[in-house]
Amino acid sequence: MLSSLAQVLLSGLQIGCIYALMALGYFVILRATGILNFAQGEWMMISGVLGVVLIAFGVPYYLALLAAIAGAVLLALAAERAIIRPLQARGAPQPIVLLSLFGTMLVARYGTGVLFGRQDLPLDGPAGSGITIIGEANFIANQTLVVYAITAAAFFGVAIFMTRTWLGRSLRVASIDPLAASLIGVDLTRVRVVSFGLGALIAATCGWLYFPLYAVGYLNGSIPGIKGFIALFVGGMATTMGPLAGGLALGLVEVAASFYLPSIYAEGAAFVLLMIILVAKPSGLTGGKES
Amino acid sequence: MTTATSTAATRLFIPNTAVGVIVAIALVIPFFGSTYHITLAVNLCVTLILTLSLNLVVGSSGQFHLSHAAFFGLGAYTSAVLAKTVGIPPLLCLPLSVLLVCTLALLVGLPTTRLRGLYLAVATLAFSLFVEVFVNQGGALTGGGYGIQDVPALTISGTVLSGRAFYPLALLLMLLVAGSLYGLMRSRLGREILAVRDHSDAAAAAGINPPVIRTLVLVIAAGFAAIAGWLHCFYHLALNASLVSPELTFVWFFMVLVGGIGNVRGVVIGTVLLTLLPEFLGVATGQTILGIGVLMIIVTLFAPRGLGGVLDDAIARFGKARS
């Protein structure tokens, strides 16, 4: 057995990676468009539900995985086209956009419940249930290693994309000054489509990391969806390191709280952490200037 | 933020008298109707208090606060715990729960006054989510997921106020809240609230303290939400954790938006419509939430200025077609 501290660290890091990935999805969209996309958790959920349905129909595992992720991303792009684009074109104020996204979230969530049933179903992780032995008598689940690897790859990829490519840089400049950005040749519609697609891709992939730990169900995207934007605001959104730091911090705080404190503190820990951060340092853990 | 004007169209097509007649019919029916009608009417009164007070925060004051459901739920839970566990007379629970919720709103409002836009929304949403966890995990105090049942009924000088006898009280409190909000917005304080919303710096230069005004608005609205919670508690005499669900705030905000943000008459129309329509259409059988989601998308896309805005646009098009 691993010592209790190591156990807390390992499971905190695992859930922290998942929160960080969800935060990264919000981050990409928020940096490009200034929109907090409430529906992120639902794209994750839909990816898991589609996966379970496809596998039940006998589709090979990895084909089902790719098709489910592609399906969730297509839905997100359809929502962008049908809902976000007209609102942005009209210059709708933020509360209206948020309410519209909240409606989208409700439709995605309860629509899935109507179409695919309301039961919770298991989903195997890409790494199955194998374990890797570390040292004498300690082990780590292969699925956990997959979570670490995907998180590292996703953050590395997004960081390179946002700083080294023309499209990624135009994503960053678009929300700071949309008018100036469009004057220097940034296609704002393209930026928005790419950011919503990339955000949904990250969330849909994250579903295949999170659901194997719990279960797939139409309500189960809600909690990781909430934890994701909390992690983003905890970490700050100055750089790509913000969502990473926020996710890991949130995961560690939560697991430590559930390990050492009664459950009422554990489940509320994320919200208390966010309130403290927003009041003390609104720009987040990694944020430089006050926002 | 859309500004608070009753549009030309609402004045033309929905005259005050028509609104008055519809509201009056809705409010008089329960005196004769069945238990179902009474419950519907009490819930309507409760929701009206909530949307009118939310409109004060989001509309008149322009703060995108997402903690209204927490204040409502805590008002209801405080009343239930005080009446059942502590044994305080139900009538006395009203000022006590209002006081507690107002204090809490002050504690939430003071540190969040410097937050704006999305940051304010996320911080207050986090508070609301925390309250939900607190109620769900509260053990014996809140009854956890089971909630609290068998709350002692309200008695005034020996008469038990329940069912039909409770309704006049709900109506009276709703009218008092609506009246005081009407009076507030016509007072000096009301003009200061609008000044802080429209131009904070100019208001500060004129000797108004914007953070104080913003916090005050939140405390007043939270107090009204607690009154709604008290009403809910002593009509239903049972409550559960769904009362503190942060999603409720979005639904109330939607009711405010359907009528037209900031416009009191619009808020009343929106609330009555969205409370009664699902009942009449019979969608209350299970797909209500899905239906509300669809309506949210349709209204934000096609009628962002509320019903009055839709009529305005229709008139404009009609005028163009004729000329």
XYZ file of C-alpha atoms in Angstrom:
614
model
C 0.000 0.000 0.000
C 1.075 3.496 -0.736
C 1.329 5.805 2.219
C -1.817 7.854 2.801
C -0.168 11.090 1.696
C 0.950 9.559 -1.604
C -2.543 8.175 -2.074
C -4.063 11.630 -1.582
C -1.550 13.079 -4.049
C -2.150 10.463 -6.739
C -5.935 10.587 -6.678
C -5.895 14.373 -6.262
C -3.675 14.674 -9.328
C -5.933 12.383 -11.346
C -9.160 14.279 -10.686
C -7.129 17.511 -10.855
C -6.029 16.615 -14.412
C -9.663 16.090 -15.403
C -10.689 19.458 -13.885
C -7.710 21.059 -15.630
C -8.790 19.640 -19.011
C -12.351 20.880 -18.505
C -10.935 24.284 -17.501
C -8.790 24.260 -20.654
C -11.938 23.808 -22.761
C -13.578 26.851 -21.115
C -10.285 28.756 -21.384
C -9.941 28.338 -25.163
C -13.478 29.641 -25.732
C -13.320 32.411 -23.130
C -9.973 33.729 -24.395
C -11.219 33.836 -27.978
C -14.780 35.095 -27.517
C -15.269 36.283 -23.939
C -18.046 33.691 -23.539
C -18.313 31.311 -20.569
C -19.795 28.311 -22.361
C -22.040 26.631 -19.777
C -22.655 23.695 -22.113
C -19.080 22.306 -21.926
C -20.025 19.603 -19.398
C -22.864 18.487 -21.680
C -20.567 17.956 -24.693
C -18.502 15.769 -22.389
C -21.602 13.857 -21.286
C -22.882 13.425 -24.863
C -19.500 12.025 -25.922
C -19.780 9.396 -23.167
C -23.434 8.538 -23.915
C -22.746 8.202 -27.663
C -19.791 5.953 -26.820
C -21.912 3.630 -24.672
C -24.630 3.481 -27.340
C -22.164 2.760 -30.172
C -20.340 0.074 -28.186
C -23.688 -1.542 -27.364
C -24.387 -1.691 -31.116
C -21.155 -3.663 -31.556
C -18.964 -0.861 -32.930
C -15.260 -1.576 -32.177
C -14.051 0.325 -29.080
C -11.646 2.807 -30.667
C -13.951 3.514 -33.592
C -16.766 4.207 -31.098
C -14.430 6.505 -29.146
C -13.540 8.544 -32.230
C -17.110 8.653 -33.521
C -18.502 9.699 -30.125
C -15.989 12.528 -29.782
C -16.643 13.635 -33.364
C -20.398 13.537 -32.735
C -20.132 15.742 -29.628
C -17.897 18.246 -31.468
C -20.338 18.412 -34.397
C -23.199 19.130 -31.989
C -21.162 21.894 -30.368
C -20.424 23.409 -33.773
C -24.110 23.216 -34.677
C -24.980 25.045 -31.429
C -22.376 27.701 -32.245
C -23.840 28.178 -35.713
C -27.488 28.233 -34.643
C -27.292 30.089 -31.319
C -23.997 31.840 -30.579
C -23.387 33.320 -34.033
C -26.709 35.224 -34.262
C -26.283 36.484 -30.680
C -22.725 37.707 -31.342
C -23.754 39.265 -34.652
C -26.378 41.289 -32.762
C -23.933 42.217 -30.001
C -26.187 40.691 -27.327
C -25.221 41.627 -23.738
C -23.492 39.021 -21.591
C -26.459 38.024 -19.374
C -28.499 37.225 -22.508
C -25.683 35.080 -23.957
C -25.276 33.275 -20.617
C -29.010 32.599 -20.394
C -29.039 31.273 -23.957
C -26.131 28.946 -23.161
C -27.903 27.854 -19.990
C -30.917 26.958 -22.161
C -28.613 25.077 -24.537
C -27.237 23.189 -21.550
C -30.744 22.231 -20.364
C -31.777 21.094 -23.850
C -28.579 19.038 -24.324
C -28.890 17.463 -20.869
C -32.595 16.635 -20.670
C -32.849 15.991 -24.413
C -30.202 13.281 -23.989
C -32.213 11.900 -21.078
C -35.333 11.683 -23.281
C -33.516 10.197 -26.304
C -31.154 7.735 -24.614
C -32.818 6.957 -21.305
C -32.020 8.057 -17.779
C -29.995 5.124 -16.453
C -26.323 5.301 -15.433
C -24.141 2.960 -17.500
C -20.501 1.900 -17.173
C -17.883 2.894 -19.758
C -14.476 1.197 -19.986
C -11.454 3.468 -20.094
C -9.116 3.374 -23.095
C -6.551 1.557 -20.914
C -9.006 -1.036 -19.581
C -8.652 -2.131 -15.966
C -4.941 -3.002 -16.060
C -2.462 -1.800 -13.460
C 1.224 -0.976 -13.444
C 3.346 -2.183 -10.530
C 5.583 0.460 -9.006
C 8.394 -0.759 -6.730
C 7.643 -3.411 -4.100
C 3.906 -3.522 -3.432
C 2.558 -0.319 -4.930
C 0.526 0.025 -8.109
C -1.108 2.667 -10.256
C -4.070 2.074 -12.590
C -3.184 2.280 -16.273
C -6.229 4.519 -16.771
C -4.614 7.022 -14.372
C -1.462 7.016 -16.506
C -3.625 7.670 -19.585
C -5.241 10.636 -17.771
C -1.803 12.105 -16.990
C -0.555 11.541 -20.554
C -3.612 13.059 -22.291
C -3.546 16.067 -19.935
C 0.127 16.702 -20.635
C -0.381 16.328 -24.377
C -3.478 18.567 -24.461
C -1.845 21.401 -22.484
C 1.369 21.159 -24.501
C -0.599 21.191 -27.744
C -2.831 24.128 -26.788
C 0.133 26.138 -25.445
C 2.040 25.653 -28.730
C -1.107 26.421 -30.739
C -1.897 29.629 -28.832
C 1.642 31.045 -28.913
C 3.282 29.684 -32.070
C 0.586 29.614 -34.763
C -1.136 32.501 -36.552
C -4.604 31.047 -35.851
C -3.801 30.504 -32.163
C -2.474 34.041 -31.783
C -5.530 35.450 -33.519
C -7.635 33.542 -30.968
C -5.852 35.365 -28.161
C -6.113 38.812 -29.717
C -9.742 38.465 -30.827
C -11.367 38.934 -27.427
C -8.976 41.681 -26.267
C -9.922 44.033 -29.100
C -12.260 42.482 -31.685
C -12.320 45.597 -33.881
C -8.543 45.976 -34.077
C -8.200 42.220 -34.584
C -10.571 42.248 -37.541
C -8.704 45.267 -38.995
C -5.429 43.322 -39.089
C -7.101 40.444 -40.890
C -8.405 38.192 -38.109
C -11.594 36.453 -39.217
C -13.698 36.680 -36.046
C -16.233 34.099 -37.186
C -13.462 31.615 -37.936
C -11.867 32.314 -34.553
C -15.166 31.619 -32.805
C -15.831 28.405 -34.735
C -12.297 27.128 -34.067
C -12.476 27.971 -30.357
C -15.884 26.342 -29.858
C -14.741 23.273 -31.820
C -11.453 22.985 -29.930
C -13.219 23.535 -26.588
C -15.759 20.821 -27.370
C -12.991 18.478 -28.580
C -11.175 18.856 -25.252
C -14.388 18.339 -23.231
C -15.510 15.345 -25.342
C -12.085 13.702 -24.962
C -12.209 14.382 -21.231
C -15.426 12.346 -21.048
C -13.446 9.188 -21.873
C -11.103 9.947 -18.964
C -13.742 10.909 -16.387
C -16.657 8.518 -16.997
C -14.610 5.278 -16.615
C -13.999 6.431 -13.015
C -17.749 6.856 -12.383
C -20.552 6.118 -14.858
C -22.137 7.610 -17.973
C -25.526 9.251 -17.473
C -27.411 12.269 -18.781
C -26.910 14.199 -15.513
C -23.244 13.286 -15.043
C -21.692 16.071 -17.130
C -22.992 18.687 -14.708
C -20.449 18.330 -11.894
C -17.269 18.190 -14.032
C -18.753 21.069 -16.055
C -19.100 23.199 -12.911
C -15.711 22.135 -11.500
C -14.095 23.029 -14.828
C -15.059 26.697 -14.808
C -14.335 26.927 -11.094
C -10.831 25.548 -11.795
C -10.401 28.149 -14.558
C -11.318 31.074 -12.302
C -9.179 29.652 -9.476
C -6.157 29.309 -11.764
C -6.698 32.481 -13.723
C -6.772 32.963 -17.471
C -3.690 35.021 -18.248
C -1.867 32.052 -19.832
C -2.481 28.354 -20.581
C -0.854 27.610 -17.213
C -3.923 29.114 -15.482
C -6.357 26.238 -16.123
C -3.603 23.692 -15.365
C -2.700 25.272 -12.033
C -6.378 25.801 -11.154
C -7.376 22.227 -12.010
C -4.552 20.616 -10.085
C -5.028 22.924 -7.082
C -8.764 22.206 -7.047
C -8.230 18.435 -7.333
C -5.676 18.361 -4.529
C -7.738 20.583 -2.212
C -10.859 18.479 -2.788
C -9.219 15.110 -2.263
C -7.319 16.365 0.787
C -10.557 17.778 2.230
C -12.459 14.515 1.677
C -9.558 12.603 3.215
C -9.119 14.697 6.327
C -12.468 16.473 6.846
C -16.192 15.523 7.093
C -17.976 15.246 3.711
C -19.791 18.593 4.064
C -16.448 20.386 3.812
C -15.181 18.158 1.007
C -18.068 18.792 -1.382
C -18.138 22.488 -0.597
C -14.351 22.924 -0.736
C -14.289 23.916 -4.434
C -16.825 26.699 -3.950
C -15.164 28.054 -0.827
C -11.777 28.007 -2.594
C -13.237 29.945 -5.539
C -14.932 32.549 -3.342
C -11.687 33.134 -1.451
C -9.673 33.443 -4.679
C -12.162 35.765 -6.385
C -12.327 38.086 -3.409
C -8.604 38.065 -2.575
C -7.125 37.870 -6.100
C -9.730 38.019 -8.900
C -7.095 37.364 -11.577
C -6.517 33.879 -10.138
C -3.482 31.972 -8.902
C -1.393 32.548 -12.047
C -2.852 35.922 -13.062
C -0.498 38.888 -13.185
C -2.450 42.116 -13.307
C -5.795 42.609 -11.632
C -8.529 41.947 -14.139
C -27.831 45.696 -20.029
C -31.107 46.485 -21.705
C -32.621 49.560 -20.182
C -35.871 49.759 -18.363
C -38.513 51.320 -20.507
C -41.998 50.128 -21.127
C -42.085 50.083 -24.911
C -44.581 51.778 -27.149
C -46.001 48.409 -28.086
C -46.779 47.252 -24.566
C -48.539 50.557 -23.993
C -50.546 50.097 -27.192
C -51.395 46.433 -27.101
C -51.244 45.513 -23.440
C -52.858 48.450 -21.677
C -52.531 48.653 -17.924
C -56.199 47.834 -17.498
C -55.852 44.579 -19.469
C -52.862 43.509 -17.389
C -54.778 44.522 -14.283
C -57.848 42.505 -15.281
C -55.825 39.360 -16.098
C -53.841 39.599 -12.879
C -57.017 40.288 -10.886
C -58.750 37.219 -12.361
C -55.699 35.077 -11.576
C -55.686 36.402 -8.032
C -59.437 36.098 -7.352
C -59.974 32.559 -8.728
C -58.249 30.890 -5.745
C -60.873 32.317 -3.375
C -63.353 29.974 -5.077
C -61.170 27.375 -6.829
C -59.873 23.965 -5.795
C -56.756 23.157 -3.751
C -54.859 22.894 -7.028
C -55.775 26.473 -7.950
C -54.811 27.724 -4.503
C -51.397 26.021 -4.653
C -50.848 27.459 -8.118
C -51.827 30.941 -6.945
C -49.629 30.812 -3.816
C -46.691 29.609 -5.935
C -47.407 32.481 -8.322
C -47.304 34.990 -5.459
C -44.024 33.481 -4.201
C -42.487 33.534 -7.690
C -43.651 37.119 -8.281
C -41.860 38.255 -5.105
C -38.738 36.464 -6.348
C -38.775 37.822 -9.901
C -39.647 41.368 -8.824
C -36.762 41.393 -6.332
C -34.375 39.720 -8.796
C -35.348 42.413 -11.283
C -34.249 45.034 -8.733
C -30.757 43.479 -8.670
C -30.307 42.452 -12.313
C -32.500 45.049 -14.009
C -32.590 48.265 -12.012
C -29.151 47.850 -10.463
C -27.508 46.032 -13.401
C -25.630 43.516 -11.235
C -25.549 39.984 -12.623
C -25.953 38.272 -9.239
C -26.696 34.544 -9.394
C -27.379 33.843 -5.721
C -31.112 34.584 -5.487
C -32.073 30.888 -5.162
C -29.709 30.590 -2.192
C -31.407 33.501 -0.389
C -34.878 32.089 -1.133
C -33.934 28.570 -0.026
C -32.167 29.766 3.110
C -35.203 31.872 4.008
C -37.408 28.799 3.716
C -34.987 26.523 5.589
C -34.382 29.057 8.369
C -38.134 29.395 8.881
C -38.628 25.632 8.950
C -35.756 24.969 11.352
C -36.780 27.811 13.691
C -40.428 26.715 13.767
C -39.920 22.961 13.987
C -36.611 22.361 15.756
C -36.368 25.479 17.940
C -40.114 25.878 18.426
C -40.412 29.573 17.654
C -43.934 30.768 16.627
C -44.213 30.750 12.778
C -45.114 34.453 12.604
C -41.930 35.389 14.486
C -39.923 33.273 12.028
C -40.594 35.866 9.312
C -38.533 38.740 10.753
C -35.894 36.317 12.054
C -35.289 34.586 8.732
C -35.350 37.913 6.865
C -32.764 39.241 9.316
C -30.520 36.194 8.905
C -30.722 36.194 5.108
C -30.094 39.961 4.952
C -27.007 39.545 7.148
C -25.774 36.788 4.867
C -26.436 38.952 1.787
C -24.381 41.712 3.431
C -21.508 39.263 3.994
C -21.707 38.118 0.350
C -22.326 41.580 -1.042
C -19.487 43.508 0.647
C -16.550 41.508 -0.761
C -18.158 41.050 -4.202
C -19.049 44.709 -4.884
C -15.728 45.262 -6.658
C -16.332 42.317 -9.006
C -17.938 42.969 -12.400
C -19.623 41.018 -15.170
C -18.587 37.404 -15.481
C -16.506 37.489 -12.284
C -19.506 38.622 -10.240
C -21.712 35.980 -11.883
C -19.223 33.178 -11.191
C -18.500 34.249 -7.591
C -22.188 34.463 -6.650
C -22.916 31.209 -8.501
C -20.180 29.569 -6.402
C -21.897 30.874 -3.251
C -25.227 29.469 -4.450
C -23.632 26.085 -5.233
C -22.046 26.044 -1.786
C -25.406 26.700 -0.123
C -26.851 23.766 -2.100
C -24.062 21.474 -0.835
C -24.544 22.818 2.688
C -28.280 22.035 2.653
C -27.730 18.592 1.074
C -25.023 17.679 3.583
C -26.524 19.470 6.575
C -27.445 16.229 8.369
C -30.022 16.555 11.099
C -30.187 20.353 10.785
C -31.494 20.460 7.191
C -32.592 16.842 6.806
C -30.157 16.359 3.905
C -31.726 15.021 0.739
C -35.026 14.240 2.516
C -35.572 17.819 3.587
C -37.887 18.844 6.423
C -41.473 17.605 6.780
C -44.316 18.401 9.177
C -43.434 22.031 9.847
C -45.934 23.444 12.390
C -48.705 25.398 10.647
C -49.104 29.153 10.981
C -51.728 30.188 13.536
C -52.922 33.741 14.089
C -54.964 34.305 17.247
C -56.047 30.679 17.426
C -56.986 30.277 13.725
C -54.870 27.861 11.693
C -53.890 29.486 8.390
C -53.517 26.737 5.839
C -54.771 26.021 2.329
C -57.396 28.564 1.239
C -57.042 30.582 4.431
C -53.324 31.044 3.741
C -53.805 32.541 0.289
C -54.872 36.081 1.352
C -51.661 36.334 3.390
C -49.526 35.317 0.374
C -51.411 37.823 -1.767
C -51.015 40.566 0.820
C -47.262 40.003 1.195
C -46.800 39.894 -2.577
C -48.675 43.185 -2.986
C -46.652 44.723 -0.124
C -43.386 43.683 -1.779
C -44.544 44.933 -5.192
C -45.728 48.187 -3.611
C -42.512 48.817 -1.728
C -40.458 48.091 -4.851
C -42.673 50.535 -6.775
C -42.165 53.135 -4.049
C -38.436 52.417 -3.810
C -37.816 53.054 -7.509
C -39.637 56.387 -7.262
C -37.695 57.504 -4.201
C -34.335 59.255 -4.004
C -32.698 55.865 -3.374
C -34.301 54.455 -6.522
C -32.841 57.264 -8.636
C -29.459 56.701 -7.001
C -29.646 52.979 -7.905
C -30.328 53.853 -11.564
C -27.561 56.479 -11.526
C -25.027 53.942 -10.206
C -26.089 51.438 -12.865
C -25.970 53.874 -15.778
C -22.875 55.827 -14.819
C -21.058 54.736 -11.697
C -18.291 57.367 -11.887
C -20.687 60.252 -12.465
C -22.846 59.028 -9.574
C -19.774 58.887 -7.320
C -18.854 62.444 -8.369
C -22.357 63.528 -7.363
C -21.774 62.225 -3.845
C -23.288 58.745 -4.144
C -21.282 55.799 -2.841
C -21.682 53.083 -5.541
C -20.447 50.088 -3.464
C -22.869 51.010 -0.663
C -25.777 51.336 -3.110
C -24.930 48.017 -4.813
C -24.683 46.182 -1.489
C -27.882 47.791 -0.238
C -29.762 46.624 -3.352
C -28.544 43.075 -2.792
C -29.552 43.123 0.900
C -33.042 44.459 0.110
C -33.590 41.879 -2.648
C -32.317 39.065 -0.420
C -34.770 40.161 2.296
C -37.658 39.916 -0.180
C -36.395 36.486 -1.307
C -36.459 35.402 2.353
C -40.097 36.559 2.617
C -40.867 34.361 -0.401
C -39.049 31.491 1.321
C -41.092 32.000 4.496
C -44.340 31.945 2.464
C -43.300 28.771 0.659
C -42.340 27.109 3.929
C -45.609 27.798 5.747
C -47.871 27.047 2.795
C -46.348 23.690 1.893
C -45.209 22.873 5.471
C -42.471 20.710 3.941
C -39.344 21.497 1.961
C -36.421 19.782 0.305
C -33.067 20.646 -1.226
C -34.534 21.415 -4.671
C -35.482 24.829 -3.174
C -31.830 25.911 -3.122
C -30.972 24.685 -6.633
C -28.953 27.441 -8.377
C -30.850 26.617 -11.590
C -33.904 28.368 -10.095
C -32.112 31.717 -10.354
C -31.727 31.186 -14.112
C -35.417 30.322 -14.462
C -36.456 33.489 -12.565
C -34.023 35.541 -14.599
C -35.653 34.072 -17.687
C -39.100 35.167 -16.436
C -37.687 38.673 -15.928
C -36.269 38.622 -19.458
C -39.465 37.389 -21.140
C -41.337 40.435 -19.902
C -38.429 42.792 -20.505
C -35.542 43.427 -18.100
C -36.124 46.310 -15.701
C -39.758 46.805 -16.646
C -41.946 45.924 -13.636
C -45.070 45.324 -15.683
C -43.065 43.132 -18.046
C -41.729 41.131 -15.113
C -45.289 40.517 -13.884
C -46.443 39.420 -17.340
C -43.390 37.174 -17.821
C -43.772 35.540 -14.430
C -47.514 34.902 -14.774
C -47.017 33.553 -18.307
C -44.130 31.218 -17.482
C -45.720 29.978 -14.248
C -49.163 29.260 -15.698
C -48.326 28.313 -19.294
C -46.529 25.040 -18.438
C -49.524 24.102 -16.255
C -52.100 24.782 -18.970
C -50.089 23.039 -21.650
C -49.790 20.021 -19.404
C -46.058 19.787 -19.949
C -45.651 19.734 -16.192
C -45.698 15.962 -16.583
C -41.927 15.658 -16.783
C -40.483 17.586 -19.709
C -40.950 21.015 -18.110
C -37.216 21.647 -17.775
C -36.573 20.638 -21.381
C -39.387 22.963 -22.475
C -37.954 25.869 -20.461
C -34.545 25.255 -22.071
C -36.064 25.402 -25.559
C -37.989 28.582 -24.652
C -34.792 30.180 -23.263
C -33.008 29.657 -26.584
C -35.956 30.873 -28.663
C -36.566 34.007 -26.566
C -32.876 35.015 -26.334
C -32.521 34.507 -30.092
C -35.720 36.082 -31.358
C -37.141 38.266 -28.590
C -34.216 39.491 -26.458
C -36.122 42.645 -25.458
C -39.037 40.605 -24.194
C -42.644 40.542 -25.362
C -42.876 44.316 -25.677
C -39.870 44.302 -28.014
C -41.491 41.699 -30.265
C -44.626 43.821 -30.619
C -42.513 46.929 -31.268
C -40.700 45.210 -34.110
C -43.965 43.921 -35.550
C -45.400 47.441 -35.573
C -42.236 48.794 -37.206
C -42.469 46.160 -39.944
C -46.182 46.810 -40.415
C -45.536 50.539 -40.753
C -42.777 49.937 -43.291
C -44.969 47.637 -45.358
C -47.723 50.244 -45.602
C -45.586 53.225 -46.553
